[in-house]
Short mmCIF file of C-alpha atoms in Angstrom, two decimals:
data_model
loop_
_atom_site.label_atom_id
_atom_site.label_comp_id
_atom_site.label_asym_id
_atom_site.label_seq_id
_atom_site.Cartn_x
_atom_site.Cartn_y
_atom_site.Cartn_z
CA MET A 1 91.09 117.49 96.65
CA PHE A 2 88.80 115.29 98.70
CA LEU A 3 90.42 114.33 102.00
CA LEU A 4 88.91 111.00 102.92
CA SER A 5 88.34 110.13 106.56
CA PRO A 6 86.12 107.50 108.19
CA GLY A 7 83.31 109.93 108.83
CA SER A 8 83.68 112.78 106.41
CA ILE A 9 84.86 114.04 103.08
CA VAL A 10 86.25 117.56 102.98
CA LEU A 11 86.35 119.44 99.68
CA VAL A 12 89.52 121.51 99.43
CA ALA A 13 89.60 122.04 95.68
CA TRP A 14 86.80 120.50 93.67
CA PHE A 15 88.80 120.13 90.46
CA LEU A 16 91.45 118.01 92.17
CA THR A 17 88.87 115.62 93.61
CA ILE A 18 89.34 111.88 93.27
CA CYS A 19 86.73 109.29 93.92
CA SER A 20 87.72 106.76 96.54
CA GLY A 21 87.15 103.85 94.18
CA TYR A 22 85.18 101.62 96.54
CA VAL A 23 81.52 100.68 96.11
CA ILE A 24 79.32 101.27 99.14
CA ASP A 25 76.10 99.81 97.83
CA PRO A 26 74.34 99.35 94.50
CA GLY A 27 71.19 101.40 94.19
CA ARG A 28 67.97 101.44 92.24
CA MET A 29 66.13 104.70 91.85
CA PRO A 30 62.65 105.31 90.43
CA LEU A 31 62.39 108.41 88.28
CA THR A 32 59.66 110.04 86.21
CA ILE A 33 60.91 111.14 82.80
CA ARG A 34 58.50 112.79 80.38
CA ASN A 35 55.53 111.36 82.31
CA ALA A 36 56.97 107.83 82.17
CA GLN A 37 58.15 105.93 85.25
CA VAL A 38 61.56 104.27 84.92
CA THR A 39 63.93 102.61 87.37
CA LEU A 40 67.59 103.46 87.05
CA ASN A 41 70.42 101.20 88.21
CA LEU A 42 73.03 103.24 90.02
CA THR A 43 76.31 102.48 91.73
CA ILE A 44 77.10 104.53 94.82
CA LEU A 45 80.83 105.30 94.76
CA ASP A 46 81.18 107.43 97.88
CA THR A 47 79.13 109.70 100.12
CA GLN A 48 78.74 112.28 97.35
CA THR A 49 79.01 110.35 94.10
CA VAL A 50 76.96 107.91 92.03
CA ASN A 51 77.72 106.23 88.72
CA PHE A 52 75.02 105.90 86.08
CA ASN A 53 75.91 104.13 82.82
CA GLY A 54 79.56 105.20 83.15
CA TRP A 55 78.85 108.83 84.01
CA GLU A 56 79.81 109.88 87.52
CA ILE A 57 77.60 112.48 89.21
CA SER A 58 78.98 114.20 92.28
CA SER A 59 77.67 116.73 94.83
CA CYS A 60 74.15 116.48 93.38
CA GLY A 61 72.67 114.17 96.06
CA LEU A 62 72.24 110.43 96.54
CA PRO A 63 69.39 108.00 95.75
CA GLN A 64 68.48 107.66 99.45
CA SER A 65 67.49 111.34 99.55
CA PRO A 66 67.39 112.55 95.92
CA THR A 67 67.59 116.26 95.26
CA PRO A 68 66.02 118.08 92.30
CA GLN A 69 69.55 118.42 90.90
CA LEU A 70 70.17 114.66 91.03
CA ASN A 71 66.77 113.94 89.49
CA SER A 72 67.51 116.44 86.73
CA MET A 73 70.99 115.07 85.98
CA LEU A 74 69.81 111.46 85.92
CA GLY A 75 66.84 112.32 83.73
CA PHE A 76 69.10 114.23 81.38
CA LEU A 77 71.69 111.44 81.09
CA TYR A 78 68.99 108.77 80.70
CA GLN A 79 67.68 110.61 77.63
CA MET A 80 71.09 111.58 76.26
CA ARG A 81 72.04 108.18 74.90
CA PRO A 82 69.07 107.72 72.49
CA HIS A 83 69.48 111.30 71.30
CA LEU A 84 73.18 110.72 70.61
CA GLU A 85 72.37 107.50 68.77
CA ALA A 86 69.94 109.48 66.63
CA VAL A 87 72.74 111.94 65.81
CA ILE A 88 75.03 109.05 64.82
CA ASN A 89 72.34 107.50 62.63
CA ASP A 90 71.86 110.84 60.92
CA ALA A 91 75.62 111.29 60.41
CA HIS A 92 75.77 107.94 58.62
CA GLN A 93 73.87 109.68 55.81
CA GLY A 94 76.71 112.15 55.37
CA VAL A 95 75.79 115.06 53.11
CA ARG A 96 72.36 113.48 52.49
CA SER A 97 71.40 114.28 56.08
CA PRO A 98 68.47 116.73 56.31
CA HIS A 99 69.75 118.15 59.62
CA GLY A 100 72.78 120.18 58.64
CA TYR A 101 75.59 117.63 58.41
CA ALA A 102 76.69 119.11 55.07
CA ALA A 103 76.65 122.63 56.51
CA PHE A 104 78.82 121.79 59.53
CA PHE A 105 81.08 119.00 58.23
CA LYS A 106 81.05 119.56 54.46
CA THR A 107 81.70 116.07 53.10
CA SER A 108 80.74 112.46 53.74
CA ILE A 109 84.46 111.63 53.88
CA ASN A 110 84.43 113.20 57.35
CA ALA A 111 81.53 111.06 58.61
CA ARG A 112 83.67 108.36 60.24
CA ARG A 113 85.54 110.93 62.35
CA VAL A 114 82.32 112.77 63.22
CA ILE A 115 80.66 109.55 64.34
CA SER A 116 83.65 108.58 66.48
CA ILE A 117 83.34 111.84 68.45
CA TYR A 118 79.70 111.13 69.28
CA GLN A 119 80.38 107.44 69.97
CA ASN A 120 82.71 108.44 72.82
CA LEU A 121 79.72 110.09 74.46
CA VAL A 122 77.36 107.18 73.83
CA ASP A 123 79.83 104.81 75.49
CA ALA A 124 80.75 107.23 78.32
CA ASN A 125 84.35 106.32 77.65
CA PRO A 126 87.12 107.18 80.13
CA VAL A 127 88.90 110.49 79.65
CA ILE A 128 92.64 110.70 78.96
CA VAL A 129 93.88 113.20 81.55
CA SER A 130 97.15 115.07 82.01
CA GLU A 131 100.08 113.42 83.78
CA GLU A 132 99.72 115.87 86.66
CA ARG A 133 96.07 114.98 87.05
CA ALA A 134 96.91 111.26 86.92
CA LYS A 135 98.94 111.65 90.10
CA ILE A 136 95.65 112.37 91.85
CA THR A 137 93.31 110.01 90.01
CA LYS A 138 95.94 107.22 90.00
CA THR A 139 95.02 106.55 86.38
CA ARG A 140 95.39 108.33 83.05
CA THR A 141 91.87 107.23 82.10
CA PRO A 142 89.30 108.09 84.81
CA GLN A 143 85.58 108.17 84.11
CA PRO A 144 84.02 111.53 83.23
CA ARG A 145 82.33 113.24 86.18
CA PHE A 146 79.66 115.92 86.44
CA GLU A 147 79.83 117.95 89.64
CA CYS A 148 76.92 120.14 90.73
CA ILE A 149 77.97 123.59 91.90
CA ASN A 150 75.98 124.86 94.89
CA GLU A 151 76.05 128.65 94.86
CA ASN A 152 75.14 128.71 98.56
CA ASP A 153 78.05 126.47 99.57
CA PRO A 154 81.16 128.43 100.64
CA VAL A 155 83.31 125.61 99.26
CA HIS A 156 81.99 126.41 95.78
CA ALA A 157 82.26 130.19 96.14
CA ASN A 158 85.10 130.65 93.66
CA ILE A 159 83.58 128.35 91.07
CA THR A 160 80.23 130.12 91.44
CA LEU A 161 81.93 133.41 90.63
CA VAL A 162 83.33 131.86 87.45
CA CYS A 163 79.90 130.46 86.55
CA ASN A 164 78.39 133.91 86.90
CA ARG A 165 81.26 135.88 85.38
CA GLY A 166 81.40 133.95 82.13
CA HIS A 167 85.15 134.16 81.70
CA GLU A 168 88.30 133.73 83.72
CA SER A 169 91.85 133.50 82.46
CA GLY A 170 92.91 129.91 81.91
CA VAL A 171 89.37 128.53 82.11
CA THR A 172 87.03 127.74 79.27
CA ILE A 173 83.43 128.62 80.06
CA ILE A 174 80.64 126.92 78.22
CA ASN A 175 77.65 128.40 79.92
CA PRO A 176 76.25 126.61 81.88
CA PHE A 177 79.37 124.45 82.36
CA ILE A 178 83.02 124.94 83.26
CA ILE A 179 85.79 122.62 82.13
CA PHE A 180 89.50 122.67 82.92
CA PRO A 181 92.24 121.29 80.65
CA GLY A 182 93.51 117.82 81.16
CA ILE A 183 91.01 116.61 83.75
CA GLU A 184 87.79 114.62 83.66
CA ARG A 185 85.58 117.05 85.57
CA ILE A 186 82.66 119.15 84.37
CA ALA A 187 81.31 121.76 86.77
CA VAL A 188 77.54 122.00 86.35
CA CYS A 189 76.60 125.61 87.01
CA PRO A 190 73.16 126.42 88.49
CA THR A 191 72.15 127.82 85.10
CA PHE A 192 71.97 124.29 83.67
CA PHE A 193 68.91 123.50 85.76
CA LYS A 194 67.09 126.59 84.46
CA ILE A 195 67.28 125.89 80.73
CA ASN A 196 65.29 123.52 78.56
CA GLN A 197 67.49 120.45 78.35
CA TYR A 198 65.73 118.88 75.37
CA PRO A 199 63.69 121.51 73.51
CA PRO A 200 60.64 120.01 71.79
CA PRO A 201 61.31 119.38 68.07
CA GLY A 202 60.78 122.47 65.98
CA THR A 203 60.88 124.93 68.88
CA ALA A 204 64.61 125.78 68.82
CA CYS A 205 65.40 125.92 65.12
CA PRO A 206 67.09 128.92 63.51
CA SER A 207 65.75 130.73 60.46
CA LEU A 208 67.60 132.00 57.39
CA ASP A 209 67.84 135.65 56.43
CA SER A 210 67.09 137.09 53.00
CA GLU A 211 70.54 136.01 51.78
CA GLY A 212 70.02 132.40 52.84
CA LYS A 213 72.34 132.63 55.84
CA PHE A 214 71.97 132.52 59.60
CA GLN A 215 71.79 135.95 61.17
CA HIS A 216 74.84 137.46 62.84
CA GLY A 217 75.07 136.37 66.48
CA ASP A 218 72.51 133.57 66.11
CA MET A 219 73.34 130.65 68.45
CA THR A 220 69.86 129.11 68.50
CA LEU A 221 71.00 125.51 68.08
CA MET A 222 73.03 125.77 71.29
CA HIS A 223 70.07 126.88 73.41
CA GLY A 224 69.23 123.40 74.71
CA GLY A 225 71.13 121.63 77.47
CA PHE A 226 71.77 118.64 75.19
CA ALA A 227 73.71 120.71 72.65
CA TYR A 228 75.67 122.41 75.46
CA VAL A 229 76.70 119.09 76.96
CA VAL A 230 77.80 117.70 73.59
CA TYR A 231 79.82 120.87 73.00
CA THR A 232 81.45 120.56 76.41
CA LEU A 233 82.21 116.84 76.20
CA ALA A 234 83.64 117.22 72.69
CA MET A 235 86.33 119.47 74.15
CA MET A 236 86.91 117.27 77.18
CA TYR A 237 87.51 114.19 75.02
CA ASN A 238 89.48 116.10 72.36
CA ARG A 239 92.22 118.36 73.67
CA ASP A 240 92.80 119.85 70.21
CA MET A 241 89.32 121.37 70.38
CA TYR A 242 90.00 122.79 73.83
CA GLU A 243 93.37 124.22 72.80
CA LEU A 244 91.74 125.82 69.76
CA LYS A 245 89.57 127.81 72.17
CA GLN A 246 92.59 128.84 74.21
CA ASN A 247 94.12 130.30 71.04
CA ASN A 248 91.24 132.78 70.81
CA ASN A 249 89.34 130.80 68.21
CA HIS A 250 85.96 131.73 69.67
CA LEU A 251 83.11 131.68 67.19
CA THR A 252 80.34 134.20 67.71
CA ASP A 253 77.54 132.47 65.82
CA MET A 254 76.40 129.48 63.77
CA GLN A 255 77.22 131.09 60.43
CA GLU A 256 80.88 131.33 61.40
CA ALA A 257 80.84 127.62 62.23
CA ILE A 258 79.36 126.82 58.83
CA ASP A 259 81.94 129.01 57.09
CA LEU A 260 84.80 126.87 58.45
CA ASN A 261 86.50 124.61 55.95
CA SER A 262 86.16 120.84 56.16
CA ARG A 263 89.28 120.39 58.31
CA MET A 264 88.46 123.09 60.84
CA GLY A 265 84.89 121.88 61.14
CA LEU A 266 86.23 118.60 62.54
CA HIS A 267 88.28 120.44 65.17
CA ASN A 268 85.63 122.89 66.30
CA ALA A 269 83.52 121.85 69.29
CA GLU A 270 80.67 124.20 68.41
CA ASN A 271 80.04 122.31 65.18
CA PHE A 272 79.39 119.13 67.14
CA GLY A 273 77.06 120.94 69.54
CA PHE A 274 75.20 122.73 66.75
CA TYR A 275 74.73 119.55 64.72
CA ALA A 276 73.53 117.59 67.76
CA GLY A 277 71.06 120.38 68.54
CA ALA A 278 69.83 120.33 64.94
CA VAL A 279 69.15 116.58 64.95
CA GLN A 280 67.52 116.66 68.40
CA GLY A 281 65.37 119.63 67.39
CA ASN A 282 64.53 118.22 63.93
CA CYS A 283 65.84 121.39 62.29
CA LYS A 284 66.14 121.31 58.51
CA ALA A 285 66.78 124.85 57.22
CA PHE A 286 70.50 125.50 56.72
CA PRO A 287 72.69 127.74 54.58
CA LYS A 288 74.62 126.22 51.75
CA ARG A 289 78.04 124.94 52.72
CA GLY A 290 80.20 127.99 53.31
CA GLY A 291 83.67 126.54 53.87
CA ARG A 292 85.81 124.84 51.26
CA LEU A 293 85.60 121.12 50.67
CA ASP A 294 89.15 120.62 49.49
CA GLU A 295 91.02 121.26 52.73
CA GLY A 296 92.00 118.75 55.36
CA LEU A 297 89.76 115.87 54.41
CA LYS A 298 90.33 112.96 56.77
#
């Protein structure tokens, strides 16, 4: 946890960290995003953490001396909201969507539930954490927090090993992120800053094979940072999705996600990441609905 003292903050275990809750100073930060200059309104929470539109960003730097990691995270989150709103607008069309809604969610009856998952992200809603975690945060509903992992920092040595290993018992790895059950933290692995966060439309779309399906092992729609974050946050906000992963329900490709029935599609985090990636990438070639429509409609 963070041990707070007048002059320092010592990181003992990053996933037990709690923000101090006081506001040092509001901040305004100029940032260039896609060749456009914008000014972001930030709240500085402590000597390592800022809040931007409800999202807390820790160990990535501060506005007074911004790092490339902070610039990247702020630029990413600034763009995330309009992209999520585009996904929601597309989902309102239900099975008439050209971007794979029917493939991943099967029926328009599911649209309300699908939209509610994405709306949590648009609003940066608080996360319902475990009772054990609440003893540290002092609340069952803390704000979600991204924490940059510095592979050169000895404090982050163990987490860096997990980032690089790809799997560790009791931990779900969504490369390039790590999440733990029942807490509000997302560890941002160094890999995140090396991938294309928002692939240009049409550049990250999958193709169909001769049988009209996605090829075995194809995860193309998850190649952008946006789809990865949606996938990660879907599990953080929905414990049933996380627990599904812990029960060895790991999909190996997009076709397996499409082959899920209508109930399982709603409980599978990959489907939300894939669909978000499809809308963001303007992808329109999808297999016919593989799973059954008559199971678990909600």
